[in-house]
Amino acid sequence: MSAPALSTRQAPPPAPSPGAARSPRRRAAFRQALKRNLIAHGFLVGAVLCFSFFSWYPMVREFFLAFEKREDGATVWAGWSNFTYIFNDPAFWQAWRNTILFTGLALLLGFAVPFVVALVLNEFRHGQGYLRLLVYLPVMLPPVASVLLFKYFYDPGYGLFNRILGAVGLPDQQWLQSTDTAMLSVVIAATWMNMGGATLIYLAALQGIPGELYEAAELDGAGILRKIWHVTIPQTRLVLSLMLLMQIIATMQVFVEPFLLTGGAGPEGATLTVVQLIYQYAFTFNNYGSAAALGLVLLVLLAVFSAAYVRLSRVSEE
Amino acid sequence: MTTRTLISPAQLARPRGTFLYWTAFVLVLVVFTLVFIGPLYWMVTSGLKSPQEFARTPPTLVPEEAHPGNYADAWGVMDLAKLLGNTLYYALGALAFQLVLDVAAAYSLSKLRPALGNVILGAMLVTLMIPATVLVVPQYLTVLDVPIVERNLVNSPWVIWLPSVTNAFNIFLLKRFFDSIPRELLDAAAIDGASPLRTLRSVVLPISRPILGVVSIFAVVGVWKDFLWPMLTLPDPGKQTINVGIYSLAASVTENWLLAALVIASLPTLVIFLVCQRHIMSGLTAGSLKG
């Protein structure tokens, strides 16, 4: 019945020009194109409705929320007052300092560790399947499980980590309880939980490096470190920079790890991140306007990194 | 068949190279096993200990007295059957919705090419660039009172199922795969008189099994691992997911029970992983950067 629908799909979209209605042949073509489009849009409608309700509408709503507030049960235009409110909130600056600290630490650990691990794994000619499986294992654990496990390991009393430190003669740490180490502890746990994905992506990139490049470097007398510097890193530069941007985008949005490990804010707010603060504004204080305003600030900042990411991935497509 | 890496085969072939290789290999094997399996071992064995033994310092490596009953107690006290059942229900529902609606959308965008299709695809992909956490607040307000239909979805499975469809990444993955299916194949089906739906069912879907597998695994695991969204939208303890349920009960049960519960909660995704690891790993690298 609708057989021609597929074979004519190259036809231009229907343009209901006045001429189209006059000639019977054109009218048939128009009806054909209309039918083809109706079918095609029929396939799309479910997903488009879901996107409309749960993605696109909330995106627009986020923007309006940031400029509204509730007053005596009615929603009124608030202008920039939500923004001045959050800028004057000391927690705002603390949350940003913590988030930048988290992102910095997560880049030191979460970005470098998977790359080094991938470099090492790539050298082995045995057991690679098993090692890859190990590294990815924590990614599959439900976050409650991995986070509660780390909570026990970090316990200053009977925790495993202080036992290990004691065994090698190092002093006990307060881990999550101290303002100095709370954020680092969260980052260590987050790295363990999430490094699997990045490691596998690096491994795939490393396996794409042509071996001749290493041979050429050896003829020039390069050692391992120089080979990494002059061959491995330039060859994986694109993947590395994409992952760097992805890491920044992801870590700036960190929520679950600090929320579950330290109840959110941590000792004296040491692990209060921006998204924690959004959560607090919205769901502890019912202040949706401030939550949305803070969300927009985060959005604007992350947009820069997202734009860079998109540009880079375009380059990689070509 | 070995590809060249950092260390040259000649270096490895020397006695010193072989020795260093095997030393490093064994070292890495042991350290990685400790780091990645160690916590799981600790979780399983701690779930077997008595409360007294659990609190002992230094901790015992092997439980002196195994109490497998802890697992049964945790199962009963925390009503894990209910929590697991809920999670499975949400995960399978989300899988069904994603498979039907996302596949249909990707097929339409890739092969039927409707007017404004590129605009729609673009609008979908834009959602990938908006940080997910920014949208949580307006999304939550939306499901409290969905516009036009004026329904409150909180505490209903729809609150997990419908938003799970808005996975632009899945649609993108599927569309790219469909794009790679040769035109001639579909044209042949069309000449034989197959409708687009028929073509999708009997030509496109059978070829697309690998990508459908990847999308399905990620759909199920995504629901299983999610925390913030179900915590916000399923406040009724009888309707919670395993993650949220265990989290809210954590303070009220003894540690050995809690750990037993964590083991039980981790089993489904671990089993999925061990069974489907090749799919998961290929999907991960295919989707992430070649995209």
Coordinates of C-alpha atoms in Angstrom, one line a residue:
Chain A
M1 CA 0.0 0.0 0.0
S2 CA 2.4 2.6 1.1
A3 CA 5.2 1.1 -0.9
P4 CA 6.2 4.3 -2.7
A5 CA 6.7 6.0 0.7
L6 CA 10.1 4.6 0.9
S7 CA 11.3 4.9 -2.6
T8 CA 10.4 8.5 -2.9
R9 CA 11.8 9.6 0.3
Q10 CA 14.4 11.6 -1.5
A11 CA 11.7 14.0 -2.7
P12 CA 11.9 17.5 -1.2
P13 CA 9.6 18.3 1.7
P14 CA 6.1 19.3 0.5
A15 CA 5.9 23.0 -0.4
P16 CA 2.2 23.9 -0.7
S17 CA 2.8 26.4 -3.5
P18 CA -0.2 27.7 -5.3
G19 CA 0.9 25.8 -8.4
A20 CA 0.9 22.5 -6.6
A21 CA -2.8 22.4 -6.2
R22 CA -3.5 23.1 -9.8
S23 CA -1.8 20.4 -11.7
P24 CA -3.2 16.9 -11.0
R25 CA 0.3 15.4 -11.2
R26 CA 1.7 17.8 -8.7
R27 CA -1.2 17.3 -6.5
A28 CA -0.6 13.5 -6.4
A29 CA 3.1 14.2 -5.6
F30 CA 2.1 16.5 -2.9
R31 CA -0.3 14.0 -1.4
Q32 CA 2.4 11.4 -1.6
A33 CA 4.9 13.6 0.2
L34 CA 2.3 14.5 2.8
K35 CA 1.5 10.8 3.5
R36 CA 5.2 10.0 3.7
N37 CA 5.7 12.8 6.2
L38 CA 2.7 11.8 8.2
I39 CA 4.1 8.3 8.6
A40 CA 7.5 9.5 9.4
H41 CA 6.2 11.9 12.1
G42 CA 4.0 9.1 13.4
F43 CA 7.1 7.2 14.2
L44 CA 8.5 10.3 16.0
V45 CA 5.6 11.4 18.0
G46 CA 6.1 9.3 21.1
A47 CA 9.7 10.3 21.6
V48 CA 8.9 13.9 20.8
L49 CA 6.1 14.1 23.3
C50 CA 8.4 12.7 26.0
F51 CA 11.0 15.2 25.1
S52 CA 8.5 18.0 25.1
F53 CA 7.2 17.2 28.6
F54 CA 10.3 16.0 30.3
S55 CA 13.2 17.8 28.6
W56 CA 12.2 20.8 26.5
Y57 CA 9.5 22.2 28.7
P58 CA 11.7 21.9 31.9
M59 CA 14.5 23.7 30.0
V60 CA 12.2 26.6 29.4
R61 CA 10.8 26.4 32.8
E62 CA 14.2 26.5 34.4
F63 CA 14.8 29.9 32.8
F64 CA 11.5 31.3 34.0
L65 CA 11.8 29.8 37.5
A66 CA 15.1 31.7 38.0
F67 CA 13.2 35.0 37.6
E68 CA 10.2 34.1 39.6
K69 CA 9.3 33.8 43.3
R70 CA 6.4 32.6 45.4
E71 CA 4.7 35.4 47.3
D72 CA 1.6 34.7 49.3
G73 CA 0.8 31.6 47.3
A74 CA 1.1 33.4 44.0
T75 CA 4.0 33.3 41.5
V76 CA 5.4 36.8 40.8
W77 CA 8.2 38.1 38.6
A78 CA 11.3 38.5 40.7
G79 CA 13.7 40.1 38.3
W80 CA 17.2 39.6 39.3
S81 CA 16.4 39.1 43.0
N82 CA 17.0 35.4 43.1
F83 CA 20.5 36.1 41.7
T84 CA 21.3 38.8 44.2
Y85 CA 20.1 36.4 46.9
I86 CA 22.4 33.6 45.9
F87 CA 25.4 35.9 45.3
N88 CA 25.0 37.3 48.8
D89 CA 24.7 33.8 50.3
P90 CA 28.1 32.8 51.8
A91 CA 27.2 29.2 51.0
F92 CA 27.3 30.1 47.3
W93 CA 31.0 31.0 47.4
Q94 CA 31.8 28.1 49.6
A95 CA 30.0 25.7 47.2
W96 CA 31.9 27.1 44.2
R97 CA 35.3 26.9 46.0
N98 CA 34.5 23.3 47.0
T99 CA 33.3 22.4 43.5
I100 CA 36.4 23.8 41.9
L101 CA 38.5 22.0 44.5
F102 CA 36.6 18.8 43.7
T103 CA 37.0 19.3 40.0
G104 CA 40.7 20.0 40.4
L105 CA 41.3 16.9 42.6
A106 CA 39.1 14.8 40.3
L107 CA 41.2 15.9 37.4
L108 CA 44.4 15.0 39.2
L109 CA 43.1 11.6 40.2
G110 CA 40.1 10.9 38.0
F111 CA 41.8 12.0 34.8
A112 CA 45.4 10.9 35.3
V113 CA 44.8 7.6 37.1
P114 CA 42.7 6.0 34.3
F115 CA 45.2 7.1 31.7
V116 CA 48.2 5.6 33.6
V117 CA 46.2 2.5 34.2
A118 CA 45.3 2.2 30.5
L119 CA 49.0 2.7 29.6
V120 CA 50.0 -0.1 31.9
L121 CA 47.3 -2.5 30.9
N122 CA 48.0 -1.9 27.2
E123 CA 51.5 -3.2 27.7
F124 CA 50.4 -6.6 29.0
R125 CA 50.0 -9.5 26.6
H126 CA 48.2 -11.6 29.1
G127 CA 45.1 -11.3 31.3
Q128 CA 43.9 -8.1 29.6
G129 CA 40.3 -9.3 29.6
Y130 CA 40.4 -10.0 33.3
L131 CA 42.1 -6.7 34.1
R132 CA 39.6 -4.7 32.0
L133 CA 36.8 -6.5 33.8
L134 CA 38.2 -5.6 37.2
V135 CA 38.5 -2.0 36.4
Y136 CA 35.0 -1.7 35.1
L137 CA 33.4 -3.8 37.9
P138 CA 32.8 -0.8 40.3
V139 CA 30.9 1.1 37.5
M140 CA 28.2 -1.6 37.6
L141 CA 27.7 -1.5 41.4
P142 CA 24.7 0.5 42.6
P143 CA 26.0 3.8 44.0
V144 CA 24.5 3.0 47.5
A145 CA 26.6 -0.1 47.7
S146 CA 29.9 1.4 46.7
V147 CA 29.4 4.6 48.7
L148 CA 28.4 2.8 51.9
L149 CA 31.4 0.5 51.5
F150 CA 33.7 3.5 51.4
K151 CA 32.0 4.9 54.4
Y152 CA 33.0 1.9 56.3
F153 CA 36.5 2.0 55.0
Y154 CA 36.8 5.6 56.0
D155 CA 35.6 5.1 59.5
P156 CA 38.2 6.6 61.9
G157 CA 37.5 3.9 64.5
Y158 CA 37.4 0.4 62.9
G159 CA 37.8 1.6 59.2
L160 CA 40.0 -0.5 56.9
F161 CA 42.0 2.5 55.6
N162 CA 43.3 3.5 59.0
R163 CA 44.2 -0.1 59.6
I164 CA 46.2 -0.1 56.4
L165 CA 47.9 3.3 57.2
G166 CA 48.7 1.9 60.7
A167 CA 50.2 -1.2 59.2
V168 CA 52.7 0.8 57.2
G169 CA 53.4 3.1 60.1
L170 CA 51.4 6.2 59.0
P171 CA 49.2 8.2 61.4
D172 CA 45.4 7.7 61.4
Q173 CA 43.3 10.1 59.4
Q174 CA 39.9 11.5 60.1
W175 CA 39.0 11.1 56.4
L176 CA 35.4 12.3 56.0
Q177 CA 35.2 13.9 59.4
S178 CA 37.9 16.5 58.9
T179 CA 37.6 19.6 56.7
D180 CA 41.1 19.0 55.4
T181 CA 40.6 15.5 54.0
A182 CA 36.8 15.3 53.5
M183 CA 36.9 16.4 49.8
L184 CA 39.9 14.3 49.0
S185 CA 38.1 11.3 50.5
V186 CA 35.1 11.9 48.3
V187 CA 37.3 12.2 45.2
I188 CA 39.1 8.9 46.0
A189 CA 35.8 7.1 46.3
A190 CA 34.4 8.7 43.2
T191 CA 37.5 7.8 41.2
W192 CA 37.3 4.2 42.3
M193 CA 33.6 4.1 41.4
N194 CA 33.9 5.7 38.0
M195 CA 37.3 5.2 36.5
G196 CA 36.3 2.1 34.5
G197 CA 34.6 3.9 31.6
A198 CA 37.5 6.3 31.1
T199 CA 40.1 3.6 31.3
L200 CA 38.4 1.5 28.6
I201 CA 38.1 4.5 26.3
Y202 CA 41.8 5.3 26.7
L203 CA 42.7 1.6 26.1
A204 CA 40.7 1.7 22.8
A205 CA 42.6 4.9 21.8
L206 CA 45.9 3.4 22.7
Q207 CA 45.3 0.4 20.7
G208 CA 44.7 2.6 17.7
I209 CA 48.2 4.0 17.7
P210 CA 50.2 2.6 14.8
G211 CA 53.2 0.5 16.1
E212 CA 55.6 2.0 13.5
L213 CA 55.6 5.2 15.3
Y214 CA 57.1 3.6 18.4
E215 CA 59.6 1.8 16.2
A216 CA 60.6 5.1 14.6
A217 CA 61.0 6.7 18.1
E218 CA 63.2 3.7 19.1
L219 CA 65.5 4.3 16.2
D220 CA 65.9 7.8 17.4
G221 CA 66.9 6.3 20.8
A222 CA 63.8 7.4 22.7
G223 CA 63.2 5.8 26.1
I224 CA 59.8 4.9 27.5
L225 CA 59.0 8.3 28.9
R226 CA 60.0 10.1 25.7
K227 CA 57.9 7.7 23.7
I228 CA 54.9 8.5 25.9
W229 CA 55.6 12.2 25.5
H230 CA 56.3 12.2 21.8
V231 CA 54.1 9.4 20.5
T232 CA 51.4 8.3 22.9
I233 CA 50.2 11.7 24.1
P234 CA 50.2 13.4 20.6
Q235 CA 48.4 10.3 19.1
T236 CA 45.7 10.3 21.8
R237 CA 45.5 14.0 22.2
L238 CA 42.0 14.3 20.8
V239 CA 40.6 11.6 23.0
L240 CA 42.5 13.1 26.0
S241 CA 41.1 16.5 25.4
L242 CA 37.5 15.2 24.9
M243 CA 37.8 13.2 28.1
L244 CA 39.2 16.2 29.9
L245 CA 36.2 18.3 29.0
M246 CA 33.8 15.5 29.8
Q247 CA 35.4 15.1 33.2
I248 CA 35.1 18.8 33.9
I249 CA 31.4 18.8 32.8
A250 CA 30.7 15.7 34.9
T251 CA 32.6 16.6 38.1
M252 CA 31.2 20.1 38.2
Q253 CA 27.8 18.4 38.6
V254 CA 28.9 15.9 41.3
F255 CA 26.0 15.1 43.6
V256 CA 25.6 11.5 44.6
E257 CA 29.0 10.9 46.1
P258 CA 29.1 13.8 48.6
F259 CA 25.4 13.4 49.3
L260 CA 25.8 9.8 50.3
L261 CA 29.2 9.9 51.9
T262 CA 28.9 13.1 54.0
G263 CA 25.2 13.7 54.0
G264 CA 25.8 16.5 51.5
A265 CA 27.5 19.4 53.2
G266 CA 30.1 17.5 55.2
P267 CA 32.1 18.9 58.1
E268 CA 31.6 22.7 58.2
G269 CA 30.3 22.5 54.6
A270 CA 33.6 21.1 53.4
T271 CA 31.9 19.0 50.7
L272 CA 29.0 21.3 49.9
T273 CA 29.1 21.4 46.1
V274 CA 27.1 23.6 43.8
V275 CA 24.7 20.9 42.9
Q276 CA 24.3 20.1 46.6
L277 CA 23.4 23.7 47.2
I278 CA 20.9 23.6 44.3
Y279 CA 19.4 20.5 46.0
Q280 CA 19.3 22.3 49.4
Y281 CA 17.7 25.4 48.0
A282 CA 15.0 23.4 46.2
F283 CA 14.2 20.5 48.4
T284 CA 15.2 21.6 51.9
F285 CA 14.2 25.3 51.8
N286 CA 11.5 25.0 49.0
N287 CA 13.2 28.0 47.4
Y288 CA 12.9 26.9 43.7
G289 CA 13.7 30.4 42.4
S290 CA 17.2 30.4 44.0
A291 CA 17.8 26.8 43.0
A292 CA 16.9 27.7 39.4
A293 CA 19.1 30.8 39.5
L294 CA 22.1 28.8 40.7
G295 CA 21.3 26.2 38.1
L296 CA 21.5 28.9 35.4
V297 CA 24.8 30.1 36.6
L298 CA 26.1 26.5 36.5
L299 CA 24.6 26.1 33.0
V300 CA 26.3 29.2 31.7
L301 CA 29.6 28.1 33.0
L302 CA 29.3 24.6 31.7
A303 CA 28.0 25.8 28.3
V304 CA 31.6 27.0 27.6
F305 CA 33.0 23.6 28.1
S306 CA 30.1 21.9 26.2
A307 CA 30.7 24.2 23.3
A308 CA 34.4 23.4 23.3
Y309 CA 33.5 19.7 23.5
V310 CA 31.1 19.9 20.5
R311 CA 33.8 21.7 18.5
L312 CA 36.4 19.1 19.3
S313 CA 34.1 16.2 18.5
R314 CA 33.4 17.8 15.1
V315 CA 37.1 17.9 14.5
S316 CA 37.3 14.2 15.4
E317 CA 34.5 13.3 12.9
E318 CA 36.4 14.7 10.0
Chain B
M1 CA 49.0 -10.7 16.1
T2 CA 50.4 -8.5 18.8
T3 CA 50.4 -4.9 18.0
R4 CA 53.4 -2.7 18.8
T5 CA 53.2 -0.8 22.1
L6 CA 55.5 1.3 24.2
I7 CA 57.9 -1.5 25.0
S8 CA 59.6 -3.1 22.0
P9 CA 59.3 -6.9 21.5
A10 CA 63.1 -7.1 21.3
Q11 CA 63.4 -5.6 24.8
L12 CA 60.8 -8.0 26.1
A13 CA 62.6 -11.0 24.6
R14 CA 65.7 -10.4 26.6
P15 CA 65.9 -12.3 29.9
R16 CA 65.8 -9.0 31.9
G17 CA 62.8 -7.8 29.9
T18 CA 60.9 -11.1 30.4
F19 CA 61.7 -11.0 34.1
L20 CA 60.6 -7.3 34.4
Y21 CA 57.4 -8.0 32.4
W22 CA 56.3 -10.9 34.6
T23 CA 57.2 -9.1 37.8
A24 CA 55.2 -6.1 36.7
F25 CA 52.3 -8.3 35.5
V26 CA 52.0 -10.3 38.7
L27 CA 52.3 -7.1 40.7
V28 CA 49.5 -5.4 38.7
L29 CA 47.4 -8.5 38.8
V30 CA 47.6 -8.7 42.6
V31 CA 47.2 -5.0 43.3
F32 CA 44.2 -4.7 40.9
T33 CA 42.5 -7.7 42.3
L34 CA 43.0 -6.3 45.8
V35 CA 41.7 -2.9 44.9
F36 CA 38.7 -3.9 42.8
I37 CA 37.7 -7.3 44.2
G38 CA 38.9 -6.6 47.8
P39 CA 36.0 -4.3 48.7
L40 CA 33.5 -6.8 47.3
Y41 CA 35.1 -9.6 49.3
W42 CA 34.9 -7.4 52.4
M43 CA 31.3 -6.7 51.7
V44 CA 30.3 -10.3 51.2
T45 CA 32.2 -11.6 54.3
S46 CA 31.2 -8.7 56.5
G47 CA 27.6 -9.6 55.7
L48 CA 28.3 -13.1 57.1
K49 CA 29.8 -11.8 60.4
S50 CA 28.0 -11.4 63.7
P51 CA 27.6 -7.7 64.9
Q52 CA 30.2 -8.3 67.6
E53 CA 32.7 -9.7 65.1
F54 CA 32.0 -6.9 62.6
A55 CA 32.8 -4.2 65.2
R56 CA 36.1 -5.9 66.3
T57 CA 39.5 -4.2 65.7
P58 CA 41.5 -5.4 64.0
P59 CA 38.9 -6.8 61.6
T60 CA 39.0 -10.5 60.9
L61 CA 39.8 -11.4 57.3
V62 CA 37.8 -14.6 57.3
P63 CA 34.6 -14.6 59.4
E64 CA 35.3 -16.8 62.4
E65 CA 31.7 -17.8 62.5
A66 CA 29.7 -17.5 59.3
H67 CA 26.1 -16.4 59.7
P68 CA 24.4 -16.9 56.4
G69 CA 21.2 -16.2 58.2
N70 CA 22.1 -12.5 58.0
Y71 CA 21.3 -12.5 54.4
A72 CA 17.9 -14.1 55.0
D73 CA 17.3 -11.6 57.9
A74 CA 18.2 -8.6 55.7
W75 CA 16.0 -10.0 53.0
G76 CA 13.1 -10.1 55.3
V77 CA 13.6 -7.1 57.6
M78 CA 14.4 -4.6 54.7
D79 CA 11.7 -6.2 52.5
L80 CA 14.3 -6.6 49.7
A81 CA 12.0 -8.7 47.6
K82 CA 9.7 -5.7 47.3
L83 CA 12.5 -3.3 46.6
L84 CA 14.1 -5.5 44.0
G85 CA 10.7 -6.2 42.4
N86 CA 10.0 -2.5 42.2
T87 CA 13.4 -1.8 40.6
L88 CA 12.9 -4.6 38.1
Y89 CA 9.5 -3.3 37.2
Y90 CA 10.8 0.2 36.6
A91 CA 13.8 -1.1 34.7
L92 CA 11.8 -3.3 32.4
G93 CA 9.2 -0.6 31.8
A94 CA 11.9 1.9 31.0
L95 CA 13.5 -0.6 28.7
A96 CA 10.3 -1.2 26.8
F97 CA 9.5 2.5 26.4
Q98 CA 13.0 3.2 25.3
L99 CA 13.1 0.4 22.8
V100 CA 9.8 1.2 21.2
L101 CA 9.9 5.0 21.2
D102 CA 13.6 5.6 20.8
V103 CA 14.0 3.0 18.1
A104 CA 11.0 4.4 16.2
A105 CA 12.3 7.9 16.5
A106 CA 15.8 7.0 15.4
Y107 CA 14.4 5.0 12.5
S108 CA 12.2 7.8 11.4
L109 CA 15.1 10.4 11.6
S110 CA 17.5 8.1 9.9
K111 CA 15.4 6.4 7.1
L112 CA 12.0 8.1 6.7
R113 CA 13.5 11.6 7.0
P114 CA 10.5 13.7 7.8
A115 CA 10.3 17.4 7.3
L116 CA 12.1 19.3 10.1
G117 CA 13.7 16.0 11.1
N118 CA 17.1 17.6 11.5
V119 CA 15.6 20.4 13.7
I120 CA 14.0 17.7 15.9
L121 CA 17.2 15.8 16.1
G122 CA 19.1 18.9 16.9
A123 CA 16.6 19.8 19.7
M124 CA 17.1 16.3 21.1
L125 CA 20.9 16.6 21.0
V126 CA 20.8 20.0 22.7
T127 CA 19.5 18.3 25.8
L128 CA 22.8 16.4 26.0
M129 CA 24.5 19.7 26.4
I130 CA 22.3 21.0 29.3
P131 CA 23.8 19.7 32.5
A132 CA 21.4 17.1 33.8
T133 CA 21.5 18.4 37.3
V134 CA 20.2 21.8 36.2
L135 CA 17.1 20.2 34.9
V136 CA 16.3 18.2 38.0
V137 CA 14.4 21.0 39.7
P138 CA 12.1 22.0 36.8
Q139 CA 11.7 18.3 35.9
Y140 CA 10.6 17.6 39.4
L141 CA 8.1 20.5 39.3
T142 CA 6.8 19.2 36.0
V143 CA 6.1 15.7 37.2
L144 CA 4.3 17.2 40.2
D145 CA 1.7 18.6 37.7
V146 CA 2.3 17.6 34.1
P147 CA 1.0 20.4 31.9
I148 CA -2.0 19.9 29.6
V149 CA -2.9 16.4 31.0
E150 CA -2.6 17.8 34.6
R151 CA -1.4 14.6 36.2
N152 CA 0.8 14.2 39.3
L153 CA 3.2 11.4 38.4
V154 CA 4.9 11.2 41.7
N155 CA 4.9 7.7 43.2
S156 CA 3.8 6.2 39.9
P157 CA 6.0 4.1 37.6
W158 CA 5.4 6.6 34.8
V159 CA 7.7 9.0 36.5
I160 CA 10.6 6.7 35.8
W161 CA 9.4 5.3 32.4
L162 CA 8.5 8.4 30.5
P163 CA 11.6 10.6 31.3
S164 CA 13.8 7.6 30.5
V165 CA 12.7 8.0 26.9
T166 CA 14.4 11.4 26.6
N167 CA 17.7 9.7 26.2
A168 CA 19.2 11.7 23.3
F169 CA 22.3 9.6 23.5
N170 CA 20.4 6.4 22.8
I171 CA 18.6 8.0 19.9
F172 CA 21.9 9.2 18.5
L173 CA 23.6 5.8 18.8
L174 CA 20.6 4.1 17.1
K175 CA 20.4 6.7 14.4
R176 CA 24.0 6.3 13.6
F177 CA 23.7 2.6 13.4
F178 CA 20.6 2.8 11.1
D179 CA 22.4 5.3 8.9
S180 CA 25.0 2.6 8.2
I181 CA 22.3 0.2 6.9
P182 CA 22.5 0.3 3.1
R183 CA 19.7 2.1 1.3
E184 CA 19.3 -0.7 -1.3
L185 CA 18.2 -3.1 1.4
L186 CA 15.3 -0.9 2.4
D187 CA 14.5 0.0 -1.2
A188 CA 14.2 -3.7 -2.0
A189 CA 11.8 -4.1 0.9
A190 CA 9.8 -1.1 -0.3
I191 CA 9.6 -2.5 -3.8
D192 CA 8.3 -5.8 -2.4
G193 CA 5.5 -3.7 -0.9
A194 CA 6.6 -3.6 2.7
S195 CA 5.3 -0.7 4.8
P196 CA 7.8 1.3 6.9
L197 CA 6.7 -0.5 10.0
R198 CA 7.2 -3.9 8.3
T199 CA 10.6 -2.8 7.0
L200 CA 11.6 -1.8 10.5
R201 CA 10.5 -5.1 11.9
S202 CA 11.8 -7.5 9.4
V203 CA 14.8 -5.7 7.9
V204 CA 16.2 -3.1 10.2
L205 CA 15.7 -4.7 13.6
P206 CA 17.2 -8.0 12.9
I207 CA 20.4 -6.4 11.6
S208 CA 20.5 -4.0 14.5
R209 CA 20.7 -6.6 17.3
P210 CA 24.2 -5.6 18.5
I211 CA 23.2 -2.0 19.0
L212 CA 19.8 -2.9 20.5
G213 CA 21.7 -5.1 23.0
V214 CA 23.9 -2.2 24.0
V215 CA 21.0 0.2 24.3
S216 CA 19.0 -2.3 26.4
I217 CA 21.8 -3.0 28.8
F218 CA 22.4 0.7 29.4
A219 CA 18.7 1.3 29.8
V220 CA 18.3 -1.4 32.5
V221 CA 21.6 -0.5 34.3
G222 CA 20.7 3.2 34.1
V223 CA 17.5 2.7 36.1
W224 CA 19.2 0.3 38.4
K225 CA 22.0 2.7 39.3
D226 CA 20.0 6.0 39.4
F227 CA 19.6 7.6 42.8
L228 CA 18.6 11.2 42.8
W229 CA 15.6 11.1 40.5
P230 CA 13.9 8.0 42.2
M231 CA 14.7 9.5 45.6
L232 CA 12.8 12.7 44.7
T233 CA 9.9 11.2 42.8
L234 CA 9.2 7.9 44.7
P235 CA 8.9 9.0 48.3
D236 CA 6.5 6.2 49.2
P237 CA 8.6 3.5 50.9
G238 CA 6.5 0.7 49.3
K239 CA 7.4 2.1 45.8
Q240 CA 11.1 2.8 46.1
T241 CA 13.9 1.4 44.2
I242 CA 16.6 -0.8 45.8
N243 CA 19.1 2.1 45.9
V244 CA 16.7 4.5 47.6
G245 CA 15.1 1.9 49.8
I246 CA 18.4 0.7 51.3
Y247 CA 19.6 4.3 51.7
S248 CA 16.6 5.2 53.7
L249 CA 16.7 2.1 55.9
A250 CA 20.5 2.2 56.4
A251 CA 20.4 3.9 59.7
S252 CA 17.8 1.6 61.3
V253 CA 19.4 -1.8 60.8
T254 CA 22.6 -3.4 62.1
E255 CA 25.7 -3.2 59.9
N256 CA 26.0 -6.8 59.1
W257 CA 22.4 -6.8 57.8
L258 CA 23.0 -3.7 55.8
L259 CA 26.1 -5.2 54.2
A260 CA 24.2 -8.3 53.3
A261 CA 21.5 -6.1 51.8
L262 CA 24.2 -4.3 49.7
V263 CA 25.5 -7.6 48.4
I264 CA 22.0 -8.6 47.3
A265 CA 21.4 -5.1 45.8
S266 CA 24.7 -5.4 43.8
L267 CA 24.1 -8.9 42.4
P268 CA 21.7 -8.1 39.6
T269 CA 23.9 -5.5 37.9
L270 CA 27.0 -7.6 38.5
V271 CA 25.4 -10.6 36.9
I272 CA 24.3 -8.5 33.9
F273 CA 27.8 -7.2 33.6
L274 CA 29.5 -10.6 33.8
V275 CA 27.1 -12.1 31.3
C276 CA 27.1 -9.2 28.8
Q277 CA 30.5 -7.7 29.4
R278 CA 31.6 -7.9 25.8
H279 CA 28.5 -6.0 24.7
I280 CA 28.9 -3.4 27.4
M281 CA 32.6 -2.8 26.7
S282 CA 32.2 -2.5 22.9
G283 CA 29.1 -0.3 23.3
L284 CA 31.1 1.9 25.7
T285 CA 33.9 2.6 23.3
A286 CA 31.7 2.7 20.2
G287 CA 29.3 5.2 21.7
S288 CA 31.6 7.4 23.6
L289 CA 34.0 9.0 21.2
K290 CA 33.5 7.7 17.8
G291 CA 30.2 9.4 18.2

